Short mmCIF file of C-alpha atoms in Angstrom, two decimals:
data_model
loop_
_atom_site.label_atom_id
_atom_site.label_comp_id
_atom_site.label_asym_id
_atom_site.label_seq_id
_atom_site.Cartn_x
_atom_site.Cartn_y
_atom_site.Cartn_z
CA MET A 1268 120.68 80.05 122.71
CA THR A 1269 122.90 80.63 125.72
CA THR A 1270 122.44 83.60 128.04
CA SER A 1271 125.61 85.26 126.82
CA ASP A 1272 124.46 84.86 123.20
CA GLY A 1273 121.13 86.39 124.18
CA LEU A 1274 122.88 89.36 125.76
CA LEU A 1275 125.13 89.65 122.74
CA ALA A 1276 122.15 89.64 120.36
CA ALA A 1277 120.28 92.24 122.44
CA THR A 1278 123.33 94.52 122.70
CA ILE A 1279 123.98 94.33 118.98
CA ARG A 1280 120.32 95.01 118.23
CA ASP A 1281 120.27 98.01 120.54
CA GLU A 1282 123.55 99.48 119.36
CA SER A 1283 124.09 98.73 115.68
CA GLY A 1284 121.58 101.18 114.21
CA ARG A 1285 122.82 103.92 116.49
CA LEU A 1286 126.42 103.17 115.55
CA VAL A 1287 125.72 103.24 111.80
CA THR A 1288 123.97 106.59 112.23
CA ALA A 1289 126.74 108.02 114.42
CA LEU A 1290 129.52 106.89 112.08
CA TYR A 1291 127.64 108.18 109.06
CA ARG A 1292 127.30 111.58 110.74
CA ARG A 1293 130.97 111.56 111.59
CA PHE A 1294 132.51 110.30 108.35
CA GLY A 1295 129.83 111.23 105.84
CA ASP A 1296 129.99 107.86 104.10
CA PHE A 1297 127.09 105.47 104.51
CA ASP A 1298 128.89 102.49 103.04
CA VAL A 1299 131.91 102.89 105.32
CA ALA A 1300 129.67 103.39 108.37
CA GLU A 1301 127.60 100.28 107.67
CA GLU A 1302 130.58 98.12 106.75
CA ALA A 1303 132.49 99.22 109.87
CA VAL A 1304 129.62 98.33 112.19
CA GLN A 1305 129.08 95.01 110.45
CA GLY A 1306 132.77 94.22 111.01
CA ALA A 1307 132.45 95.08 114.71
CA VAL A 1308 129.42 92.80 115.03
CA VAL A 1309 131.33 89.91 113.49
CA GLU A 1310 134.26 90.54 115.86
CA ALA A 1311 131.92 90.66 118.86
CA LEU A 1312 130.32 87.36 117.86
CA THR A 1313 133.64 85.54 118.07
CA GLN A 1314 135.41 87.48 120.82
CA TRP A 1315 132.55 87.76 123.31
CA ARG A 1316 131.81 84.07 123.01
CA ARG A 1317 135.45 83.28 123.65
CA ASP A 1318 136.34 85.88 126.31
CA GLY A 1319 132.97 86.73 127.82
CA THR A 1320 130.96 89.91 127.54
CA PRO A 1321 132.95 93.13 128.02
CA ARG A 1322 132.04 95.41 130.90
CA ARG A 1323 130.63 98.10 128.61
CA PRO A 1324 129.39 96.25 125.50
CA GLY A 1325 128.12 99.38 123.73
CA ALA A 1326 131.44 101.19 124.12
CA TRP A 1327 133.31 98.06 123.01
CA LEU A 1328 131.27 97.95 119.78
CA MET A 1329 131.73 101.69 119.22
CA THR A 1330 135.50 101.43 119.59
CA ALA A 1331 135.72 98.46 117.24
CA ALA A 1332 133.42 100.08 114.67
CA GLN A 1333 135.36 103.34 114.74
CA ARG A 1334 138.67 101.56 114.24
CA ASN A 1335 137.15 99.63 111.33
CA ALA A 1336 135.83 102.84 109.77
CA LEU A 1337 139.28 104.44 109.86
CA ASP A 1338 140.82 101.29 108.39
CA LEU A 1339 138.24 101.25 105.61
CA LEU A 1340 138.76 104.91 104.79
CA ARG A 1341 142.52 104.40 104.74
CA ALA A 1342 142.16 101.38 102.50
CA ARG A 1343 139.99 103.34 100.14
CA GLY A 1344 142.46 106.17 100.03
CA ARG A 1345 140.02 108.68 101.34
CA GLN A 1346 141.63 109.19 104.71
CA ALA A 1347 142.82 112.67 103.88
CA ARG A 1348 139.27 113.79 103.28
CA ALA A 1349 137.94 112.12 106.38
CA THR A 1350 140.70 113.55 108.54
CA GLU A 1351 139.87 117.02 107.27
CA ARG A 1352 136.31 116.46 108.26
CA LEU A 1353 137.28 115.23 111.70
CA ALA A 1354 139.49 118.25 112.22
CA GLY A 1355 136.65 120.67 111.53
CA PRO A 1356 134.03 121.76 114.04
CA PRO A 1357 131.31 119.16 114.80
CA GLY A 1358 128.88 121.19 112.70
CA ASP A 1359 130.77 120.16 109.57
CA ALA A 1360 129.41 116.64 109.73
CA PRO A 1361 126.45 116.01 107.43
CA PRO A 1362 123.39 117.44 109.13
CA PHE A 1363 121.41 114.90 111.05
CA ALA A 1364 118.19 115.25 109.15
CA GLY A 1365 115.75 114.41 111.90
CA GLY A 1366 114.00 117.78 111.48
CA ALA A 1367 110.97 118.38 113.62
CA LEU A 1368 111.15 114.84 114.94
CA HIS A 1369 114.37 115.36 116.90
CA ASP A 1370 112.82 113.75 119.97
CA ALA A 1371 112.18 110.57 118.06
CA ASP A 1372 114.57 107.66 118.18
CA ASP A 1373 117.76 108.43 116.26
CA ARG A 1374 117.58 105.09 114.45
CA LEU A 1375 114.43 106.14 112.62
CA PRO A 1376 116.15 108.11 109.80
CA LEU A 1377 118.35 105.09 109.11
CA LEU A 1378 115.32 102.81 109.01
CA PHE A 1379 113.50 105.09 106.55
CA ALA A 1380 116.58 105.18 104.28
CA CYS A 1381 116.92 101.37 104.35
CA CYS A 1382 113.21 101.01 103.45
CA HIS A 1383 113.32 103.68 100.73
CA PRO A 1384 111.02 102.92 97.77
CA ALA A 1385 113.92 103.61 95.38
CA LEU A 1386 115.57 100.39 96.67
CA ALA A 1387 114.50 96.95 95.44
CA PRO A 1388 112.00 95.37 97.90
CA ASP A 1389 114.17 92.37 98.79
CA ALA A 1390 117.16 94.67 99.31
CA ARG A 1391 115.13 96.82 101.76
CA LEU A 1392 114.60 93.85 104.06
CA ALA A 1393 118.21 92.65 103.89
CA LEU A 1394 119.65 96.12 104.47
CA THR A 1395 117.30 96.84 107.38
CA LEU A 1396 118.27 93.61 109.11
CA ARG A 1397 121.95 94.37 108.63
CA ALA A 1398 122.20 98.10 109.25
CA VAL A 1399 119.36 98.72 111.71
CA ILE A 1400 119.43 95.59 113.85
CA GLY A 1401 122.93 94.29 113.16
CA LEU A 1402 122.34 90.83 111.73
CA THR A 1403 125.33 89.52 109.84
CA THR A 1404 125.01 88.45 106.21
CA PRO A 1405 125.39 84.72 107.07
CA GLN A 1406 122.70 85.07 109.78
CA ILE A 1407 120.29 86.67 107.30
CA ALA A 1408 121.10 84.05 104.67
CA ARG A 1409 120.46 81.21 107.14
CA ALA A 1410 117.25 82.69 108.46
CA PHE A 1411 115.71 83.31 105.06
CA LEU A 1412 117.22 80.31 103.31
CA VAL A 1413 118.91 82.40 100.64
CA ASN A 1414 122.29 82.10 99.02
CA GLU A 1415 124.83 84.11 101.01
CA GLN A 1416 126.65 85.46 97.98
CA THR A 1417 123.45 86.62 96.28
CA LEU A 1418 122.41 88.31 99.50
CA ALA A 1419 125.78 90.04 99.90
CA GLN A 1420 125.50 91.35 96.33
CA ARG A 1421 121.99 92.63 97.00
CA ILE A 1422 123.21 94.54 100.05
CA VAL A 1423 126.21 96.00 98.22
CA ARG A 1424 123.99 97.21 95.36
CA ALA A 1425 121.52 98.81 97.76
CA LYS A 1426 124.26 100.61 99.67
CA ARG A 1427 125.83 101.79 96.42
CA LYS A 1428 122.51 103.25 95.37
CA ILE A 1429 122.02 105.04 98.69
CA VAL A 1430 125.40 106.68 98.24
CA ALA A 1431 125.35 107.31 94.46
CA ALA A 1432 121.75 108.53 94.20
CA ARG A 1433 122.00 110.44 97.50
CA ILE A 1434 119.23 108.90 99.49
CA GLU A 1435 119.52 110.82 102.76
CA LEU A 1436 119.13 109.34 106.21
CA LYS A 1437 116.06 111.27 107.28
CA VAL A 1438 112.46 110.99 108.35
CA PRO A 1439 110.61 111.95 105.14
CA ASP A 1440 108.02 114.68 104.66
CA ASP A 1441 105.51 112.30 103.08
CA LEU A 1442 105.52 110.33 106.29
CA ASP A 1443 102.30 108.34 105.91
CA GLU A 1444 103.18 106.87 102.55
CA ARG A 1445 106.75 106.07 103.54
CA LEU A 1446 105.72 104.65 106.92
CA ALA A 1447 103.66 102.06 105.04
CA ASP A 1448 106.88 100.93 103.32
CA VAL A 1449 108.71 100.73 106.65
CA LEU A 1450 105.94 98.76 108.34
CA ALA A 1451 105.80 96.40 105.35
CA VAL A 1452 109.52 95.63 105.75
CA VAL A 1453 109.20 95.05 109.52
CA TYR A 1454 106.18 92.81 108.96
CA LEU A 1455 108.06 90.90 106.28
CA ALA A 1456 111.03 90.47 108.61
CA TYR A 1457 108.78 88.79 111.17
CA ASN A 1458 106.76 86.83 108.69
CA GLU A 1459 109.72 85.45 106.79
CA ALA A 1460 111.38 84.47 110.05
CA PHE A 1461 108.12 82.88 111.21
CA VAL A 1462 107.65 80.88 108.03
CA SER A 1463 111.23 79.76 107.55
CA SER A 1464 111.91 79.01 111.19
CA THR A 1465 111.91 75.29 111.72
CA GLY A 1466 112.36 75.37 115.45
CA SER A 1467 116.04 74.63 115.08
CA THR A 1468 118.42 76.75 117.09
CA HIS A 1469 119.39 80.12 115.67
CA ASP A 1470 121.89 82.44 117.23
CA ARG A 1471 119.36 85.25 116.91
CA ASP A 1472 115.67 85.21 117.75
CA LEU A 1473 114.52 87.03 114.62
CA GLY A 1474 110.93 87.16 115.78
CA ALA A 1475 112.04 89.03 118.90
CA ASP A 1476 114.18 91.35 116.75
CA ALA A 1477 111.25 92.20 114.47
CA ALA A 1478 108.84 92.71 117.39
CA TRP A 1479 111.41 94.97 119.04
CA LEU A 1480 111.80 96.99 115.83
CA SER A 1481 108.04 97.40 115.47
CA GLU A 1482 107.87 98.82 119.01
CA LEU A 1483 110.76 101.16 118.31
CA VAL A 1484 108.85 102.57 115.32
CA ALA A 1485 105.61 102.91 117.30
CA ARG A 1486 107.29 104.66 120.23
CA SER A 1487 109.09 107.03 117.85
CA LEU A 1488 105.92 107.87 115.92
CA PRO A 1489 103.33 107.60 118.69
CA GLU A 1490 100.51 109.23 116.71
CA ARG A 1491 100.53 106.61 113.94
CA ALA A 1492 97.85 104.02 114.61
CA GLU A 1493 99.15 101.38 112.20
CA ALA A 1494 102.60 101.49 113.80
CA TRP A 1495 100.98 100.51 117.12
CA GLY A 1496 98.83 97.98 115.28
CA LEU A 1497 101.90 96.25 113.86
CA ALA A 1498 103.67 96.38 117.23
CA ALA A 1499 100.62 94.70 118.80
CA LEU A 1500 100.45 92.06 116.07
CA LEU A 1501 104.11 91.07 116.25
CA ARG A 1502 104.12 91.06 120.06
CA ILE A 1503 101.14 88.66 120.15
CA GLN A 1504 102.54 86.41 117.44
CA HIS A 1505 105.87 86.27 119.16
CA GLY A 1506 104.21 85.73 122.52
CA ARG A 1507 102.67 82.55 121.13
CA ALA A 1508 105.83 81.34 119.37
CA ALA A 1509 106.93 78.91 122.10
CA ALA A 1510 103.84 76.76 121.54
CA ARG A 1511 104.28 76.56 117.76
CA PHE A 1512 106.86 73.79 117.76
CA THR A 1513 107.40 70.57 119.66
CA ALA A 1514 110.78 69.81 121.22
CA THR A 1515 111.64 67.87 118.06
CA GLY A 1516 110.84 70.81 115.79
CA ASP A 1517 107.41 69.67 114.62
CA LEU A 1518 104.80 72.33 113.89
CA VAL A 1519 101.81 72.49 116.22
CA LEU A 1520 98.59 73.94 114.80
CA LEU A 1521 96.84 76.66 116.76
CA ARG A 1522 94.01 74.30 117.72
CA ASP A 1523 96.47 71.84 119.28
CA GLN A 1524 98.78 74.32 120.99
CA ASP A 1525 99.43 74.21 124.72
CA ARG A 1526 98.11 77.63 125.60
CA SER A 1527 99.92 77.64 128.95
CA LEU A 1528 103.13 78.09 126.92
CA TRP A 1529 101.92 81.44 125.60
CA ASP A 1530 103.68 84.45 127.09
CA GLY A 1531 100.98 86.25 129.08
CA THR A 1532 103.14 89.33 129.67
CA ALA A 1533 103.76 89.76 125.93
CA ILE A 1534 100.06 89.33 125.16
CA LYS A 1535 99.14 91.87 127.83
CA ARG A 1536 101.63 94.32 126.34
CA ALA A 1537 100.18 93.67 122.88
CA GLY A 1538 96.75 94.49 124.30
CA GLU A 1539 98.04 97.86 125.48
CA HIS A 1540 99.52 98.57 122.03
CA LEU A 1541 96.21 97.65 120.44
CA GLU A 1542 94.27 99.97 122.78
CA ARG A 1543 96.68 102.74 121.97
CA ALA A 1544 96.14 102.10 118.24
CA ALA A 1545 92.36 102.07 118.65
CA SER A 1546 92.41 105.38 120.57
CA LEU A 1547 93.89 107.05 117.46
CA ARG A 1548 90.75 106.13 115.51
CA SER A 1549 92.41 105.25 112.24
CA PRO A 1550 91.83 101.54 111.63
CA GLY A 1551 94.04 99.63 109.24
CA ARG A 1552 95.09 96.13 108.28
CA TYR A 1553 97.73 95.61 110.98
CA GLN A 1554 95.33 96.66 113.72
CA LEU A 1555 92.66 94.31 112.35
CA GLN A 1556 95.10 91.42 112.12
CA ALA A 1557 96.22 92.18 115.68
CA ALA A 1558 92.60 92.24 116.85
CA ILE A 1559 92.03 88.82 115.26
CA ALA A 1560 95.22 87.47 116.86
CA MET A 1561 94.06 88.93 120.20
CA CYS A 1562 90.76 87.00 119.95
CA HIS A 1563 92.79 83.81 119.64
CA ALA A 1564 95.19 84.85 122.40
CA GLU A 1565 92.34 85.48 124.84
CA ALA A 1566 90.37 82.33 124.00
CA PRO A 1567 90.58 79.48 126.52
CA SER A 1568 90.68 76.88 123.73
CA TRP A 1569 90.11 76.39 120.01
CA GLU A 1570 86.49 75.39 120.69
CA GLY A 1571 86.02 78.27 123.14
CA THR A 1572 87.15 80.86 120.58
CA ASP A 1573 84.87 83.76 119.73
CA TRP A 1574 84.61 82.77 116.05
CA LEU A 1575 81.77 85.17 115.35
CA GLN A 1576 83.92 88.09 116.42
CA ILE A 1577 86.83 86.78 114.32
CA VAL A 1578 84.62 86.32 111.24
CA THR A 1579 83.31 89.88 111.69
CA LEU A 1580 86.89 91.23 111.92
CA TYR A 1581 87.84 89.28 108.79
CA GLY A 1582 84.92 90.91 106.99
CA VAL A 1583 86.38 94.35 107.76
CA LEU A 1584 89.94 93.23 107.04
CA ILE A 1585 88.99 91.82 103.62
CA ARG A 1586 87.51 95.21 102.70
CA GLU A 1587 90.82 96.80 103.74
CA ASP A 1588 93.07 94.15 102.19
CA PRO A 1589 91.28 91.82 99.74
CA SER A 1590 94.40 89.76 99.02
CA PRO A 1591 93.81 86.04 98.38
CA VAL A 1592 95.74 84.95 101.48
CA VAL A 1593 93.58 87.14 103.75
CA ARG A 1594 90.45 85.72 102.08
CA LEU A 1595 91.82 82.22 102.60
CA ASN A 1596 92.21 82.83 106.33
CA GLY A 1597 88.77 84.43 106.49
CA ALA A 1598 87.25 81.29 104.92
CA ILE A 1599 88.93 79.03 107.52
CA ALA A 1600 87.46 81.16 110.33
CA LEU A 1601 84.01 81.16 108.73
CA ALA A 1602 84.03 77.35 108.53
CA GLN A 1603 84.27 77.15 112.34
CA LEU A 1604 80.78 78.66 112.78
CA GLY A 1605 78.86 75.56 111.72
CA PRO A 1606 78.09 73.11 108.90
CA ARG A 1607 76.18 75.63 106.77
CA GLN A 1608 79.02 78.18 107.02
CA ALA A 1609 81.59 75.44 106.35
CA ALA A 1610 79.93 74.79 102.99
CA VAL A 1611 79.99 78.53 102.16
CA ALA A 1612 83.66 78.72 103.25
CA LEU A 1613 84.61 75.83 100.95
CA ALA A 1614 82.87 77.56 98.04
CA ASP A 1615 84.77 80.80 98.91
CA LEU A 1616 88.01 78.89 98.96
CA ASP A 1617 87.35 77.36 95.56
CA THR A 1618 86.94 80.83 94.01
CA LEU A 1619 90.57 81.52 95.03
CA GLU A 1620 91.93 78.63 92.97
CA PRO A 1621 93.13 80.73 89.99
CA GLN A 1622 95.28 82.83 92.33
CA LEU A 1623 96.39 80.25 94.88
CA ALA A 1624 96.61 76.93 93.01
CA GLY A 1625 100.41 76.97 93.45
CA TYR A 1626 100.26 77.82 97.19
CA HIS A 1627 100.58 74.82 99.50
CA LEU A 1628 98.49 76.37 102.28
CA TRP A 1629 95.54 76.78 99.92
CA HIS A 1630 95.57 73.02 99.34
CA ALA A 1631 96.07 72.33 103.07
CA ALA A 1632 93.16 74.63 104.00
CA ARG A 1633 91.03 73.02 101.31
CA ALA A 1634 91.82 69.59 102.72
CA GLU A 1635 90.62 70.76 106.10
CA LEU A 1636 87.39 72.26 104.78
CA LEU A 1637 86.69 69.21 102.62
CA ARG A 1638 86.94 67.08 105.78
CA LEU A 1639 84.62 69.45 107.64
CA ASN A 1640 82.17 68.99 104.77
CA GLY A 1641 82.49 65.18 104.95
CA ARG A 1642 84.42 64.81 101.69
CA ASP A 1643 87.37 62.78 102.96
CA ASP A 1644 88.52 61.38 99.61
CA GLY A 1645 89.02 64.85 98.10
CA ALA A 1646 90.71 65.95 101.34
CA GLU A 1647 93.43 63.35 101.05
CA ALA A 1648 94.21 64.38 97.46
CA ALA A 1649 94.38 68.03 98.55
CA ASP A 1650 96.75 67.17 101.39
CA ARG A 1651 98.97 65.27 98.96
CA ARG A 1652 99.09 68.26 96.65
CA ALA A 1653 100.00 70.53 99.61
CA LEU A 1654 102.79 68.11 100.47
CA GLU A 1655 104.19 68.32 96.94
CA LEU A 1656 104.19 72.12 97.03
CA THR A 1657 105.66 72.85 100.46
CA SER A 1658 109.36 73.50 100.76
CA ASN A 1659 109.36 73.69 104.54
CA ASP A 1660 110.37 70.58 106.51
CA ALA A 1661 108.19 71.29 109.55
CA GLU A 1662 105.13 71.85 107.37
CA ARG A 1663 105.85 68.72 105.38
CA ARG A 1664 106.01 66.63 108.56
CA LEU A 1665 102.73 68.16 109.78
CA ILE A 1666 100.91 67.27 106.58
CA GLN A 1667 102.42 63.77 106.58
CA THR A 1668 101.20 63.26 110.16
CA ARG A 1669 97.74 64.40 109.16
CA LEU A 1670 97.70 62.01 106.22
CA ARG A 1671 98.79 59.12 108.45
CA ARG A 1672 96.45 59.67 111.37
CA HIS A 1673 93.40 60.51 109.37
CA PRO A 1674 90.73 59.05 109.40
CA LEU A 1675 91.62 57.49 112.79
CA THR A 1676 91.38 60.58 114.97
CA ASP A 1677 89.42 63.23 113.20
CA GLY A 1678 85.85 62.98 114.34
CA SER A 1679 85.22 66.72 114.25
CA MET B 1488 123.22 116.94 93.61
CA LYS B 1489 122.36 116.77 89.92
CA TYR B 1490 119.82 114.31 88.56
CA VAL B 1491 118.78 113.71 84.97
CA LEU B 1492 115.03 113.36 84.49
CA MET B 1493 114.00 111.22 81.54
CA PHE B 1494 110.43 111.92 80.60
CA THR B 1495 108.90 108.84 79.02
CA HIS B 1496 105.52 107.77 77.71
CA ASP B 1497 103.71 104.92 76.02
CA PRO B 1498 102.33 106.24 72.73
CA ALA B 1499 99.63 103.56 72.60
CA GLN B 1500 98.23 104.56 75.98
CA LEU B 1501 98.46 108.29 75.28
CA ALA B 1502 96.53 107.80 72.03
CA GLY B 1503 93.39 107.26 74.09
CA VAL B 1504 93.63 110.66 75.77
CA SER B 1505 91.37 113.39 74.35
CA GLU B 1506 92.83 116.42 72.61
CA GLU B 1507 91.15 118.60 75.25
CA GLU B 1508 92.85 116.84 78.14
CA THR B 1509 96.21 116.87 76.36
CA GLN B 1510 95.98 120.63 75.87
CA ALA B 1511 94.98 121.16 79.50
CA VAL B 1512 98.01 119.17 80.68
CA TYR B 1513 100.34 121.06 78.35
CA GLY B 1514 99.12 124.29 79.91
CA LYS B 1515 100.10 122.91 83.31
CA VAL B 1516 103.47 121.76 81.96
CA TYR B 1517 104.42 125.32 80.97
CA ALA B 1518 103.39 126.56 84.40
CA TRP B 1519 105.40 123.74 86.01
CA PHE B 1520 108.60 124.74 84.22
CA GLN B 1521 108.04 128.40 85.22
CA GLU B 1522 107.40 127.45 88.81
CA ASN B 1523 110.40 125.13 89.13
CA GLY B 1524 112.82 127.08 86.95
CA ALA B 1525 115.22 127.57 89.84
CA VAL B 1526 116.16 123.89 90.15
CA PHE B 1527 116.94 123.31 86.48
CA ALA B 1528 120.63 123.07 85.67
CA ASP B 1529 122.48 122.61 82.37
CA THR B 1530 122.50 119.49 80.18
CA GLY B 1531 125.21 117.31 78.61
CA ALA B 1532 125.47 114.92 81.50
CA GLU B 1533 127.16 111.57 82.03
CA LEU B 1534 124.83 109.19 83.84
CA GLN B 1535 125.47 106.80 86.70
CA SER B 1536 125.07 103.13 85.77
CA ILE B 1537 121.64 101.64 85.14
CA GLU B 1538 121.40 99.99 88.62
CA THR B 1539 121.13 103.41 90.24
CA ALA B 1540 117.85 104.21 88.46
CA THR B 1541 114.58 104.93 90.26
CA THR B 1542 111.26 105.30 88.46
CA VAL B 1543 108.10 107.14 89.50
CA LYS B 1544 105.07 105.79 87.64
CA HIS B 1545 101.60 106.99 86.74
CA GLY B 1546 99.77 107.68 89.98
CA GLY B 1547 102.94 108.59 91.88
CA VAL B 1548 104.15 105.03 92.59
CA VAL B 1549 107.90 104.88 93.25
CA VAL B 1550 109.78 101.75 92.18
CA ASP B 1551 113.39 100.67 91.80
CA GLY B 1552 115.05 100.04 88.48
CA PRO B 1553 115.21 101.64 85.06
CA PHE B 1554 112.34 102.43 82.79
CA ASN B 1555 113.29 100.27 79.86
CA GLU B 1556 110.28 98.55 78.34
CA ALA B 1557 110.55 98.85 74.59
CA LYS B 1558 106.98 99.97 74.07
CA GLU B 1559 107.65 103.16 76.01
CA VAL B 1560 109.74 105.97 74.62
CA VAL B 1561 111.81 108.79 76.08
CA GLY B 1562 110.22 112.10 75.22
CA GLY B 1563 112.79 114.45 76.68
CA PHE B 1564 115.49 115.10 79.27
CA SER B 1565 116.09 117.68 81.95
CA VAL B 1566 118.81 118.15 84.51
CA ILE B 1567 117.83 119.34 87.97
CA ASP B 1568 119.97 120.34 90.92
CA VAL B 1569 118.31 119.50 94.25
CA PRO B 1570 119.59 118.43 97.71
CA ASP B 1571 118.81 114.70 97.56
CA MET B 1572 116.78 111.86 96.06
CA ASP B 1573 113.71 112.66 98.16
CA ALA B 1574 113.67 116.21 96.80
CA ALA B 1575 113.99 114.86 93.25
CA ILE B 1576 111.12 112.41 93.79
CA ALA B 1577 108.95 115.10 95.39
CA LEU B 1578 109.49 117.40 92.40
CA VAL B 1579 108.87 114.66 89.83
CA LYS B 1580 105.65 113.65 91.54
CA THR B 1581 104.26 117.08 90.65
CA TRP B 1582 105.08 116.65 86.91
CA PRO B 1583 101.67 117.43 85.35
CA GLN B 1584 101.85 114.70 82.69
CA LEU B 1585 101.92 111.98 85.37
CA THR B 1586 98.13 112.42 85.43
CA LEU B 1587 98.09 110.79 81.97
CA PRO B 1588 98.25 107.01 81.47
CA GLY B 1589 101.53 105.51 80.29
CA VAL B 1590 103.64 108.44 81.47
CA ALA B 1591 106.68 107.87 83.71
CA VAL B 1592 109.77 109.83 84.68
CA GLU B 1593 113.09 108.12 85.35
CA ILE B 1594 115.42 109.86 87.82
CA ARG B 1595 119.13 109.13 87.39
CA PRO B 1596 121.91 110.68 89.48
CA MET B 1597 124.71 112.32 87.48
CA VAL B 1598 128.35 111.57 88.09
CA GLU B 1599 129.71 114.64 89.83
CA ASP B 1600 132.57 113.26 91.89
CA TYR B 1601 135.05 111.66 89.49
CA SER B 1602 137.33 110.58 92.35
CA GLN B 1603 135.13 107.48 92.71
CA PHE B 1604 136.65 106.20 89.43
CA GLU B 1605 140.25 106.74 90.51
#
């Protein structure tokens, strides 16, 4: 990514949600507002690369988006109505339903609308990425390896529902319940980007976008512990991203990562978020995951990791979120404590078979624990099964490498 | 904004509920209609297409999509007039029968602005 592309991405991320909100307030049509901003983003992507960044990028985007909105309204034959609205006093625009939270970031109502439970879960993610942080449909499709046309349809349907069913852009009264939906979408945005990223060049750093969004939510709702927990988690994960891939795009496991590549500033900031979350005394799954990630981030090496602390945190996390994937990760941590615990961990893992037999990482984890327990023959079969099930190139290469080098190197 | 509420239930699941509990809920239902009388509008509505449906399920869980499994049946309709979808969901969540298993209420916006079809 070039510097100018980086600046472009950051400007779009900062401005697009604001612009959608502003245009919606002005024209009273969510679909027009979102479409107009999306058009401006696409124009910026080509023009700024060709002509350089304008002196006032935010104003440039606003002008382009406004012109697009008027064009769209004209094309849809609704210009008369919009013009009437524009002619009236500013108070005629739809009320900006921020309510008591008027100090909060003005992108928050938009985010809550995009993550509304009345929208299909996969549409919530796509719409959030487009309307709130200004990703284009092709960018989303590339990042999540989905068909562009299907994705475009999904977004159109979601927008139609927002308009037809009157889902307002506002911070809801049942904040706690709805915040969980928002945090789930932001987490998914990071996680999907993390999983599908193959180290190849993207024109947007989606991990950075998701971490930024998590901090925006936390700053806007500073009394919500889980919002800070998620912000901490994503900041740590992203802070370690540079060590996850080799120059050739191969995955590097945590134990083999060059820890000097980790971003100390990001990890420090994550620590502050985590302290802030802890001070609110309302523990939850994001905070616990962040605490586990922080143990890794502060460890000098894989061997020098405080595994006991991590296993303890997993115990609490599993009570909070007993999903099979969390239990899988808990078992891997437990196995690091010693041979006796490695045997228990393998037994734990085997109880997850009914739920995870189709999940490549279950087989990969099982291969690892079988090796730790001295059962190399079973390990190779498990690795082969993982290889069959993975759809990710980087993961496939990692497993192939492990199959090739074993039993030459692994004396652990 | 007008929304049609479609009150649905699964007869098989309701069969397991005691007569006593059913009566208690019915008592609350009457009170609910009294309490919320102001938001009820007239009937005879044309509905938006099926993709615009949102369903609130037993326990207050909100999901997208219509409530269309064949084993469940529509027990009745109402039309409400409230500011937006959140207000409709908030009202429906207080529907006393949602405490019973197999009960769900579909919320569907009514077509009010016919210019969208022009």
